[in-house]
Coordinates of C-alpha atoms and ligand atoms in Angstrom, one line a residue:
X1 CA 4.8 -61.2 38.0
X2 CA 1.4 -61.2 35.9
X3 CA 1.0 -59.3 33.1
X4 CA -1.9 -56.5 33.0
X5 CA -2.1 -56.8 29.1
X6 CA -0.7 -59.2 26.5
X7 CA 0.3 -56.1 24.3
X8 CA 1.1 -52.5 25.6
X9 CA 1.3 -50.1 22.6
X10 CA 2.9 -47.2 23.9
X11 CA 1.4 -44.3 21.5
X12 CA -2.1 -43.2 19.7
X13 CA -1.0 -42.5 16.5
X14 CA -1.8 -43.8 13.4
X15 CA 0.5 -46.7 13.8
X16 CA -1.0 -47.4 17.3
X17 CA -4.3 -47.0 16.4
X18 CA -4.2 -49.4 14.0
X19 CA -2.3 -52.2 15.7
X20 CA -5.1 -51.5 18.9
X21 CA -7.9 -52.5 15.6
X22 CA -6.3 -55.3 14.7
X23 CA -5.5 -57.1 17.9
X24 CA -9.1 -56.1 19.1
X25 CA -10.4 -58.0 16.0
X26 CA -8.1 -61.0 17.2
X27 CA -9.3 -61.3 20.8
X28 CA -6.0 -59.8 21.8
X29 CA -6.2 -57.9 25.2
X30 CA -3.9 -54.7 24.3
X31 CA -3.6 -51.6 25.4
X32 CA -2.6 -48.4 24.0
X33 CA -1.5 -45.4 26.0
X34 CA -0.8 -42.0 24.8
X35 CA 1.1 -39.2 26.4
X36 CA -1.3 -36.5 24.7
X37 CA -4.3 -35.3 26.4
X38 CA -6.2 -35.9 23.2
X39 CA -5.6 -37.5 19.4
X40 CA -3.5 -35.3 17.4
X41 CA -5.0 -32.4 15.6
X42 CA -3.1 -31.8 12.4
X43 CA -3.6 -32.6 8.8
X44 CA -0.1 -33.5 8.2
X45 CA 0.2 -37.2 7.1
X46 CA -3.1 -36.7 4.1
X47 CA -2.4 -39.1 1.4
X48 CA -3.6 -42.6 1.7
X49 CA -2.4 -44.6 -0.7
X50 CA -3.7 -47.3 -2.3
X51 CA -1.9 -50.4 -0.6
X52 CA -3.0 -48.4 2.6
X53 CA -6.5 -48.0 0.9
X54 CA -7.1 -52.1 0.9
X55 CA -5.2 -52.4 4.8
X56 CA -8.4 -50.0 5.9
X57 CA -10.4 -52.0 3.5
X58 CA -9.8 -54.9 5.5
X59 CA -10.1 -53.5 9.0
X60 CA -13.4 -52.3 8.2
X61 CA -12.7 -48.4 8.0
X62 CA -13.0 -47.7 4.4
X63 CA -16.2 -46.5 3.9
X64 CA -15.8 -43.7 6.9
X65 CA -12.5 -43.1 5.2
X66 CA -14.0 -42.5 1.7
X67 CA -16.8 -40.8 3.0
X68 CA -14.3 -38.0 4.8
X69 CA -11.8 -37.5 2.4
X70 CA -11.4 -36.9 -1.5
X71 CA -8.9 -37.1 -4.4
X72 CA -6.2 -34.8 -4.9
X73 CA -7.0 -31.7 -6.9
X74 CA -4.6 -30.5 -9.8
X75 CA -1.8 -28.1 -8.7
X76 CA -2.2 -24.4 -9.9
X77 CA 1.2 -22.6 -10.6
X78 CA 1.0 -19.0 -9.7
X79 CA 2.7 -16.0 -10.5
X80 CA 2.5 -12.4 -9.9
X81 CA -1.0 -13.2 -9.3
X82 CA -1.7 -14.8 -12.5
X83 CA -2.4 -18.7 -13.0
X84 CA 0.3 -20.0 -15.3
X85 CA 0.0 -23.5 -15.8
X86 CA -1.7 -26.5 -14.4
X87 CA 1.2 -29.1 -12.4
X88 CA 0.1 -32.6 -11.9
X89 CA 1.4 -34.2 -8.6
X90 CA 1.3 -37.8 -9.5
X91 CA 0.9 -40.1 -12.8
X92 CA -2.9 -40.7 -12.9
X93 CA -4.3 -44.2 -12.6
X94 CA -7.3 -45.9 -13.2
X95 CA -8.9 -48.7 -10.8
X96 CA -8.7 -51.8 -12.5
X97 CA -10.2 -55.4 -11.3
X98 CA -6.7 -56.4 -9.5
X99 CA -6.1 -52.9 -7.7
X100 CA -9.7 -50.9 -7.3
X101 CA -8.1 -48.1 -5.4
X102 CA -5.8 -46.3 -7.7
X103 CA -4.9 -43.0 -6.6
X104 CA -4.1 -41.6 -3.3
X105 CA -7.4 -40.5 -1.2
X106 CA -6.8 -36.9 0.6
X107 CA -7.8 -37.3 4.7
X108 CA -6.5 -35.0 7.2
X109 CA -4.3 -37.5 9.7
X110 CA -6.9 -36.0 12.6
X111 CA -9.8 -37.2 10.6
X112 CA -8.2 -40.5 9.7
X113 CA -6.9 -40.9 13.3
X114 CA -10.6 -40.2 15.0
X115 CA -11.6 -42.7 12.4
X116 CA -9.5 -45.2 13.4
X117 CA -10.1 -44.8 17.2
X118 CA -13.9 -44.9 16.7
X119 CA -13.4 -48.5 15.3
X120 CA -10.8 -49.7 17.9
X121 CA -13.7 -48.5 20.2
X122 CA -16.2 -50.5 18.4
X123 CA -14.1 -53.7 18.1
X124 CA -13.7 -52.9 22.4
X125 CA -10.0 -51.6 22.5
X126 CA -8.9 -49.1 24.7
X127 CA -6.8 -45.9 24.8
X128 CA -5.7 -44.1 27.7
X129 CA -5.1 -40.7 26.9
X130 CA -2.2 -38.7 29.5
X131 CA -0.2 -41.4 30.1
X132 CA 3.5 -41.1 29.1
X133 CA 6.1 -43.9 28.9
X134 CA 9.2 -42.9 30.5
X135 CA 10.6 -46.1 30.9
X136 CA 11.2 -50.1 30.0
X137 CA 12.9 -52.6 31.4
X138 CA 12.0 -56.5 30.5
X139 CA 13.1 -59.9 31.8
X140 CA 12.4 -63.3 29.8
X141 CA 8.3 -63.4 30.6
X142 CA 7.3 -59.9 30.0
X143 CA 7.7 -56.1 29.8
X144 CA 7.7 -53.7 32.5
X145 CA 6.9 -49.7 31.1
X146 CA 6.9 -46.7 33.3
X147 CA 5.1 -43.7 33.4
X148 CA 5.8 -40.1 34.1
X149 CA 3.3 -40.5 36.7
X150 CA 4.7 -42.8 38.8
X151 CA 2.7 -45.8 37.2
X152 CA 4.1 -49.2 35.8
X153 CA 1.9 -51.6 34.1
X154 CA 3.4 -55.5 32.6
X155 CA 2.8 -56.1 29.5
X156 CA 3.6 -59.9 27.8
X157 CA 5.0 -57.4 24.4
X158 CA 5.3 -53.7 23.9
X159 CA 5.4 -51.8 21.1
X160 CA 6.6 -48.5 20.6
X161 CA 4.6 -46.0 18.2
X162 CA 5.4 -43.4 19.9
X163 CA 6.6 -41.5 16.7
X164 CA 10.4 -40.0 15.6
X165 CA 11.0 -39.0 18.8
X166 CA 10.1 -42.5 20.3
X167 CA 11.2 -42.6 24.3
X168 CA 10.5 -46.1 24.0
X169 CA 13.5 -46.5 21.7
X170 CA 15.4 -44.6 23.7
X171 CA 15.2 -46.5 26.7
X172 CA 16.0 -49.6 24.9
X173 CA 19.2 -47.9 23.4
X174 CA 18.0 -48.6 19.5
X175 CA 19.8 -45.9 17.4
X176 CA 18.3 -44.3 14.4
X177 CA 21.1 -43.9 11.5
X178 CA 20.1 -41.2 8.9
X179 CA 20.3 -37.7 7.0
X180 CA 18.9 -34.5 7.2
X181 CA 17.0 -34.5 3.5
X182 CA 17.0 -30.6 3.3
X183 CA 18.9 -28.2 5.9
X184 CA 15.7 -25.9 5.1
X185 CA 13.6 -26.0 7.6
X186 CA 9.1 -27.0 6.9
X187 CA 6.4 -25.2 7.8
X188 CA 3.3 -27.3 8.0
X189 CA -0.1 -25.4 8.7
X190 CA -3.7 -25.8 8.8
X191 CA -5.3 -22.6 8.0
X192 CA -8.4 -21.0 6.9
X193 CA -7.7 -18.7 3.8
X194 CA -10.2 -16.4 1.2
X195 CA -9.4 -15.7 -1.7
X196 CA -8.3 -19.0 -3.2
X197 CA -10.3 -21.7 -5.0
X198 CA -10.7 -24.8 -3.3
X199 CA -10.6 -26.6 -7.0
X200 CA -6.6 -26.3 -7.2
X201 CA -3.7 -27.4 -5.2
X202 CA -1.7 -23.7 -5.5
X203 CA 1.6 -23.5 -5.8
X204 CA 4.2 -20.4 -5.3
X205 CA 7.4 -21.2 -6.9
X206 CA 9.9 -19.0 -5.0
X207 CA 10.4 -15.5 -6.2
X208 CA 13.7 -14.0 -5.4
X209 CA 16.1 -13.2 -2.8
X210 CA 15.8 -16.0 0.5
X211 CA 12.0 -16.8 -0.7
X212 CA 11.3 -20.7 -1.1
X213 CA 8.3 -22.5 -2.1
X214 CA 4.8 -22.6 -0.8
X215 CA 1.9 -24.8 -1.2
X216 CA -1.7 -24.6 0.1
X217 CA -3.6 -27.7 -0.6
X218 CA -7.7 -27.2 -0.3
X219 CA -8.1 -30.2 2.7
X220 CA -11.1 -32.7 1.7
X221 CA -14.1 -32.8 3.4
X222 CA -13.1 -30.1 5.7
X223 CA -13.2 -26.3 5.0
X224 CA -9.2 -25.8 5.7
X225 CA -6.3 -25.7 3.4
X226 CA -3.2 -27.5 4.0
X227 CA 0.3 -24.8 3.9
X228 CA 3.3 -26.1 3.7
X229 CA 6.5 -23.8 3.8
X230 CA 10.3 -24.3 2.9
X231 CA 12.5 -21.8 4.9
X232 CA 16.2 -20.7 4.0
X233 CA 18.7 -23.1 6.2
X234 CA 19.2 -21.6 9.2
X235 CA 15.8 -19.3 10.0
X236 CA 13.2 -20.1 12.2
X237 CA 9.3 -20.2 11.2
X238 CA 7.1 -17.7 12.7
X239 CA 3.9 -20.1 13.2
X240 CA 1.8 -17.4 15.0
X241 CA -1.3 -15.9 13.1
X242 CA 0.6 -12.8 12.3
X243 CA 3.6 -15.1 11.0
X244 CA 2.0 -17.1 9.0
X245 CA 0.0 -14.1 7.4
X246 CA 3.2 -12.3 6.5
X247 CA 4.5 -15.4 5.0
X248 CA 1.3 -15.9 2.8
X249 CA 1.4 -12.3 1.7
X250 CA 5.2 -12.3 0.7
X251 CA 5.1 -15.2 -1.0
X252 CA 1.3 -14.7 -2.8
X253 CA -0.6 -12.3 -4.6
X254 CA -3.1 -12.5 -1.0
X255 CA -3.3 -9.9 1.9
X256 CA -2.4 -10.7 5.0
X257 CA -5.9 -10.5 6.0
X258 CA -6.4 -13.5 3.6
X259 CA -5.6 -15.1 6.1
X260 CA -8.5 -16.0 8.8
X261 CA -7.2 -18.7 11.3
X262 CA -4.4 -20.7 12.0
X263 CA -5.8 -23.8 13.2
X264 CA -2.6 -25.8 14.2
X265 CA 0.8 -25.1 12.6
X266 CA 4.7 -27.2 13.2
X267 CA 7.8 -26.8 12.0
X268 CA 10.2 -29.2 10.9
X269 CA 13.5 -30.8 9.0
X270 CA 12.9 -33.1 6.4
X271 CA 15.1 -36.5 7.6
X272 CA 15.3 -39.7 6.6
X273 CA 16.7 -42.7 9.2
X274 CA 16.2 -45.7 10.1
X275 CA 16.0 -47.5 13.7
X276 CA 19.4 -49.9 13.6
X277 CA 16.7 -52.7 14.8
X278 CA 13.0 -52.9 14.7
X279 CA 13.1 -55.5 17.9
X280 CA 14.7 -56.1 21.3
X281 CA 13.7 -59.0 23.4
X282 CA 9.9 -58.2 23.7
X283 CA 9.3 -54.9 22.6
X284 CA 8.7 -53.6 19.0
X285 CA 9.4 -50.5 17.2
X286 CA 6.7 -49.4 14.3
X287 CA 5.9 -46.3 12.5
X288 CA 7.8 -43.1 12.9
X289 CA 9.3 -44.6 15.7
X290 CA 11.1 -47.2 13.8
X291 CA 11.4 -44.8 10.3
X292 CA 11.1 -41.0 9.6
X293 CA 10.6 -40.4 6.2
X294 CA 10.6 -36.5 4.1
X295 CA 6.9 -35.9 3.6
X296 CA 7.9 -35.4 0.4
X297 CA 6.6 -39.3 -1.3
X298 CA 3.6 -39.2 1.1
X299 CA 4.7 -42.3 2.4
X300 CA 5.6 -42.0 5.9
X301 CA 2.0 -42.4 7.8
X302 CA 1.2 -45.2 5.2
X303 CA 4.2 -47.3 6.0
X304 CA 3.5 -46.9 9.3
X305 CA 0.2 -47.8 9.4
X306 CA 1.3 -51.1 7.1
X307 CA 4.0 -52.0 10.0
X308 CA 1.1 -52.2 12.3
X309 CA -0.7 -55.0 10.3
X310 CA 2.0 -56.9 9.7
X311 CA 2.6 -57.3 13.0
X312 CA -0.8 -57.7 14.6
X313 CA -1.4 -61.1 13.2
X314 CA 1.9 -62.1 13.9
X315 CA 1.2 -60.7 17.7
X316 CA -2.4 -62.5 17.9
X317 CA -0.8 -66.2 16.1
X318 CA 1.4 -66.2 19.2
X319 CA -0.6 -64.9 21.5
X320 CA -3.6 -66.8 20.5
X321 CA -2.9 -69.8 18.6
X322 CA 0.0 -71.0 19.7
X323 CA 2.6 -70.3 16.5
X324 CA 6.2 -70.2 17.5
X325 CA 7.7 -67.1 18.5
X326 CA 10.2 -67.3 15.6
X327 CA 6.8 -65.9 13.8
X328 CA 7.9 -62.8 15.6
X329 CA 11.4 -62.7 13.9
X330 CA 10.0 -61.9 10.7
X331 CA 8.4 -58.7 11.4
X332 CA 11.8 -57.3 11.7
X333 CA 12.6 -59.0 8.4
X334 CA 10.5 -57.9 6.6
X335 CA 9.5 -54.3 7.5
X336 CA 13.0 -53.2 8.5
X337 CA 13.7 -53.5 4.3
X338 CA 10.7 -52.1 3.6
X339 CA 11.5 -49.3 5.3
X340 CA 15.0 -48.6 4.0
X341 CA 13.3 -49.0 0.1
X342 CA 10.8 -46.4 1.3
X343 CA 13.3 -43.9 2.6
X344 CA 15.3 -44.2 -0.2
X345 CA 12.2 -43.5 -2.4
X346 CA 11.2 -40.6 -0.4
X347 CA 13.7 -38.9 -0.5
X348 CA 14.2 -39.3 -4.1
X349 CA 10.7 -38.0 -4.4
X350 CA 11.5 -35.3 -1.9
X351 CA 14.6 -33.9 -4.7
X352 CA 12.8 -34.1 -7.2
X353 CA 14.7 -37.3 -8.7
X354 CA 11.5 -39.7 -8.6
X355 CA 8.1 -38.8 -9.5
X356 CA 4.9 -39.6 -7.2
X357 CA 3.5 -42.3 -9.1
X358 CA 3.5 -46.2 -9.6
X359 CA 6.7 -46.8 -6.7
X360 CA 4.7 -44.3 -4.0
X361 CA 1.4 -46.6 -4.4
X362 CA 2.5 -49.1 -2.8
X363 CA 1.1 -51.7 -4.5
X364 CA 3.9 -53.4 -5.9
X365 CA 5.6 -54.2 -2.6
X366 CA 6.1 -57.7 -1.8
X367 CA 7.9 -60.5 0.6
X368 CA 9.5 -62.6 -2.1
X369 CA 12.8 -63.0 -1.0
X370 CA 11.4 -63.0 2.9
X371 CA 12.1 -66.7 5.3
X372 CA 8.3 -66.8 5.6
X373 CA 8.0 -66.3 2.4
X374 CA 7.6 -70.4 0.3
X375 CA 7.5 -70.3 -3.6
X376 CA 7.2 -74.5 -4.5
X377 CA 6.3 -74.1 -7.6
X378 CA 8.8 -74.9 -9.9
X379 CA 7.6 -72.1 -12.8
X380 CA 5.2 -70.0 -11.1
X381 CA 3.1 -67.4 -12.8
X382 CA 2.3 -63.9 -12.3
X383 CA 1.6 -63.9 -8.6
X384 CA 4.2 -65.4 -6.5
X385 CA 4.6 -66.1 -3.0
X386 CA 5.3 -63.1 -1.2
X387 CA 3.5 -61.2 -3.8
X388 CA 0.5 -59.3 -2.4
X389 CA -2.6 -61.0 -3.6
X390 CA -4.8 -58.8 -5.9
X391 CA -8.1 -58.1 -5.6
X392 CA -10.4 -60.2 -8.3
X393 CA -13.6 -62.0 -8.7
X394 CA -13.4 -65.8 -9.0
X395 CA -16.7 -67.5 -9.3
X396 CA -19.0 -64.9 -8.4
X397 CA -16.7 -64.0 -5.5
X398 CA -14.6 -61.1 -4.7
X399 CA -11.3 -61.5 -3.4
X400 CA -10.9 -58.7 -1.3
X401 CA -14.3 -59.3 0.7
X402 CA -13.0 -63.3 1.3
X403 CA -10.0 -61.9 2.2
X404 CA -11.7 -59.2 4.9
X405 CA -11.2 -60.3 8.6
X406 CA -8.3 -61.5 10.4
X407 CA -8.2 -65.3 8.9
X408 CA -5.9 -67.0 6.4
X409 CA -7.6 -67.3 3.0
X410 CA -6.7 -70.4 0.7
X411 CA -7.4 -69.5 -3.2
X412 CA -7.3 -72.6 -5.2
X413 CA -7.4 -71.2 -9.0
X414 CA -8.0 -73.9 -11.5
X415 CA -6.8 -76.6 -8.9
X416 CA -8.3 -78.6 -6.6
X417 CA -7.7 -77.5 -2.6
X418 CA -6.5 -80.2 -0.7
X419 CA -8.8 -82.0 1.4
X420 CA -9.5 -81.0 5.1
X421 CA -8.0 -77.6 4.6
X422 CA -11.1 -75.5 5.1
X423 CA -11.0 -76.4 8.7
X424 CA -8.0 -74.2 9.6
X425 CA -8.3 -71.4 6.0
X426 CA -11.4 -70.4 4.5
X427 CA -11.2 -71.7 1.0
X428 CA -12.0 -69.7 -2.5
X429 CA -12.3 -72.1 -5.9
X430 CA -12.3 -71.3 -9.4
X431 CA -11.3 -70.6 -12.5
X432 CA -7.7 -68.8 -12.6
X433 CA -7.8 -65.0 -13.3
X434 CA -4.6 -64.5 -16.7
X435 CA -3.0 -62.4 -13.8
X436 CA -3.3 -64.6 -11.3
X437 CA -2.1 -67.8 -13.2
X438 CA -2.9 -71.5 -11.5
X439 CA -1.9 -72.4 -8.3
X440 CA -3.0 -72.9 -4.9
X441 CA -2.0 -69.3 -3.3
X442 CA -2.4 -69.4 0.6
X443 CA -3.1 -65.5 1.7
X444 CA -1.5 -64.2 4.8
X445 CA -4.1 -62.0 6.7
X446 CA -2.3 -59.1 5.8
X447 CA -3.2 -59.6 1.9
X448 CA 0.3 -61.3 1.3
X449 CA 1.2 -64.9 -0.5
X450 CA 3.0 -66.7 2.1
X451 CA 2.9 -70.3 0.1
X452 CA 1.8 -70.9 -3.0
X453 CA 1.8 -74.5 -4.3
X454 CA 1.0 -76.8 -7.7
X455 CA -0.1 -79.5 -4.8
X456 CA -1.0 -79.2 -0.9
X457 CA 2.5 -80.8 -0.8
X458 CA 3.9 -79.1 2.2
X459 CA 0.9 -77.1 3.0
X460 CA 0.5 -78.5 6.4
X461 CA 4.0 -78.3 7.5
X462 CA 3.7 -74.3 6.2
X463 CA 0.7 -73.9 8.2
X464 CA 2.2 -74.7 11.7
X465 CA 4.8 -72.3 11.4
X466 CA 1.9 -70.1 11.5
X467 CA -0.4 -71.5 13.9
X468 CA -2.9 -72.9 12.0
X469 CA -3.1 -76.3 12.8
Ligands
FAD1 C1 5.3 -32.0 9.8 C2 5.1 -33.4 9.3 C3 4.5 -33.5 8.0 C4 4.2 -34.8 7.5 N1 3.6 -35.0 6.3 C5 3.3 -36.3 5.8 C6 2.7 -36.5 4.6 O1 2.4 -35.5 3.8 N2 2.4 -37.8 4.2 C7 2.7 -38.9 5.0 O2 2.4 -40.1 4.7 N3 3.3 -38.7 6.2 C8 3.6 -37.4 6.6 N4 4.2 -37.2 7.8 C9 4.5 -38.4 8.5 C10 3.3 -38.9 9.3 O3 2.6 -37.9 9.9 C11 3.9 -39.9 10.2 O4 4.5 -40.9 9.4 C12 2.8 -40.6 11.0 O5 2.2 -39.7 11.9 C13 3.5 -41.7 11.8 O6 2.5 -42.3 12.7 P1 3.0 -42.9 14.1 O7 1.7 -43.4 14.7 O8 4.1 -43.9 13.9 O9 3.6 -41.7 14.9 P2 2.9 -40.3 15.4 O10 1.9 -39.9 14.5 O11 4.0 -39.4 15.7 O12 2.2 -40.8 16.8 C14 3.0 -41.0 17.9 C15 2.1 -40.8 19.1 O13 2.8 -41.2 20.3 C16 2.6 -40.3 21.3 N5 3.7 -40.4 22.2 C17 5.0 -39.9 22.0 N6 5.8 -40.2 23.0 C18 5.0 -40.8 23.9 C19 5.3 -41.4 25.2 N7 6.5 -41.4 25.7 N8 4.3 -42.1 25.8 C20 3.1 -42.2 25.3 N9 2.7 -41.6 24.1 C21 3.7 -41.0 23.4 C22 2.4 -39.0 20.6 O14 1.8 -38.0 21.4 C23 1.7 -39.4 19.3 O15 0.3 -39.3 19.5 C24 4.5 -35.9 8.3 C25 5.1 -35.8 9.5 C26 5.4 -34.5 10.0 C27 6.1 -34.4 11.4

């Protein structure tokens, strides 16, 4: 049986939307198909952070992304009406030459999800809106999905980002081991409110008897405000108009009338699991449908969106260039720890153990210990293999614009690159950067050392495990 597609991604979400980019940019014919009528209209993932910052750097959505969002404004503590003290969210940070995005950029998820399918249109993907996966079966050449109505399409992989809930995982009988992070159930709203400045990020602490927190976050580059909600275990959010104005004027010094609009609004428990396997046989889990996080460490949609581009290149080596498929192996590898780290931080973050700050930027995550991973140096410096490779300008080039596009880059800092090399990498000389140190660093096209080297001494042999030869 032929396939339709070399990759089916089975939801439009922010995960899916960005594996559709990066297999479009590879020449990959994928698909993705989403159950929804349309993309989805809340605000609720809005914190990029900065490691997430340089992914949409590289996929070529930044500028739209700057140009729609903003940073996070101070939180306001309020009180019987009165302001009584400023609350920062996170530890600031400046942009420095290695890391030029430094602290999380506010984007609704709609806006960042209708920026994202813009480019996948650009770059020539596809999605098919109102089609929903009900079923998989695969053999040892491809996938076979089902829809709800009555359609089937063959696929050489699937992946399933088709969120918490995922059907996909389902089907293939992957269980999610996990918590409940708070009993309490969330509110999460988008609503238009007067009487608030759109300068502060106000928070309610709770007041008395059953009353929790509540938060409404001004919304960059749109005229709503985030709410979020905590309820007393065991109650139900109201998320009509009139449910949501109640809430506002019990737990503020606002009328009810305050409140204008309700624009979209969900409830939900906090919970943190993780999918018991991240692959079987041909199909993929990624995103929320691999990991649910607490929204708490605003970390959820961006390690999603970072599963996506670590397997997209693996996807198009395979598909396209002939790598083994033991390249796929290590997607599982080295997501499925990332994840658990990420949970574990969340929720941390979520009861107030951990503050937002150097750990929820992301920047410091890394493959080291990873099969893919090849350290020869016998004292290596500052960066390592499996380190992500920091931005930085090395004879009147910047890193992060060799870097952008879906190649392998070869950096060879106060060294000489091996000859023939820039055949199969593109190739960046000069003088080593202190926090760099020398070396030849080979970058992975998702921003990651995968070898780094005193010599090409093994270089070759390192480069066919990945297709480039
Ligand atoms: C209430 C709430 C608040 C959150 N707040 C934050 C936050 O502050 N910061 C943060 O980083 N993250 C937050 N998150 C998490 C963030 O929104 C998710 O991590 C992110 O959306 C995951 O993206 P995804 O593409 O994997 O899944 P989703 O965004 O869930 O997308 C999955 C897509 O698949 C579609 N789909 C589902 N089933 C099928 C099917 N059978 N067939 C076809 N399509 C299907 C869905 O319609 C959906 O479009 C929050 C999540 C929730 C629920």
């Amino acid at each position: 049986m032929t396939a339709d597609v070399d990759v089916l991604i089975v939801g439009a979400g922010p995960t899916g939307l960005t594996l559709g980019i990066d297999l479009a940019r590879r020449g990959v014919d994928a698909l993705v198909v989403e159950r929804a009528a349309a993309l989805f209209p809340g605000s609720r993932g809005k914190g990029l952070q900065p490691r997430t910052m340089e992914v949409f750097d590289d996929l070529g959505v930044l500028d739209a992304i700057r140009a729609a969002g903003g940073t996070y404004p101070a939180g306001m503590i309020w009180q019987d009406g009165r302001r009584v003290g400023e609350h920062r969210m996170f530890d600031p940070a400046e942009p420095t030459e290695d890391s030029p995005y430094n602290e999380p950029w506010m984007v609704p998820q709609w806006r960042t999800q209708e920026i994202l399918a813009a480019r996948l249109e650009e770059l020539g993907g596809r999605v098919v809106f109102g089609r929903e996966a009900v079923g998989v079966e695969q053999d040892g050449d491809g996938v076979t999905v089902r829809f709800g109505d009555g359609g089937v399409l063959r696929a050489r992989y699937a992946v399933a980002a088709d969120g918490g809930r995922s059907a996909v995982r389902h089907a293939l009988g992957i269980g999610m081991t996990g918590e409940t992070v708070d009993p309490g159930p969330m509110l999460v709203a988008d609503v238009r409110i007067t009487g608030l400045d759109r300068d502060n990020w106000h928070v309610f602490p709770p007041r008395g008897d059953g009353e929790d927190f509540m938060a409404i976050c001004p919304l960059a580059g749109t005229e709503d405000f985030q709410l979020v909600a905590r309820f007393p275990e065991g109650s139900t959010p109201d998320l009509t108009l009139d449910g949501v104005r109640k809430l506002v004027a019990a737990r503020s010094h606002l009328a009810p009338e305050d409140v204008t609009e309700v624009r979209w609004a969900s409830d939900f428990r906090p919970r943190a699991a993780l999918a018991d396997a991240f692959r079987a046989g041909r199909v993929f889990l990624a995103g929320d449908a691999a990991h649910v996080h607490s929204p708490a460490g605003g970390q959820g949609l961006n390690t999603s969106v970072q599963d996506a581009y670590n397997l997209g290149w693996k996807l198009g080596a395979v598909l396209r260039d002939g790598a083994p498929a033991a390249l796929l192996d290590t997607y599982e590898e080295e997501r499925r720890a990332n994840a658990a780290a990420m949970l574990g931080l969340s929720t941390s973050v979520h009861r107030g153990e951990t503050r937002r700050g150097e750990a929820t930027r992301q920047l410091g995550l890394h493959y080291r210990d990873a099969s893919l991973t090849e350290e020869t140096r016998a004292e290596p410096g500052p960066v390592r293999a499996g380190d992500r490779a920091p931005d930085a300008t090395v004879d009147g080039v910047r890193l992060f614009d060799a870097f952008r596009g879906p190649h392998w880059t070869l950096l060879a800092l106060g060294t000489r690159a091996p000859e023939g090399v820039a055949e199969t990498v593109r190739v960046v000389r000069g003088a080593a950067p202190a926090f760099y140190g020398a070396g030849l660093f080979l970058v992975r096209p998702d921003g990651y050392v995968g070898w780094a080297g005193e010599t090409g001494a093994g270089l070759t042999e390192y480069l066919a495990r990945v297709g480039r030869h």
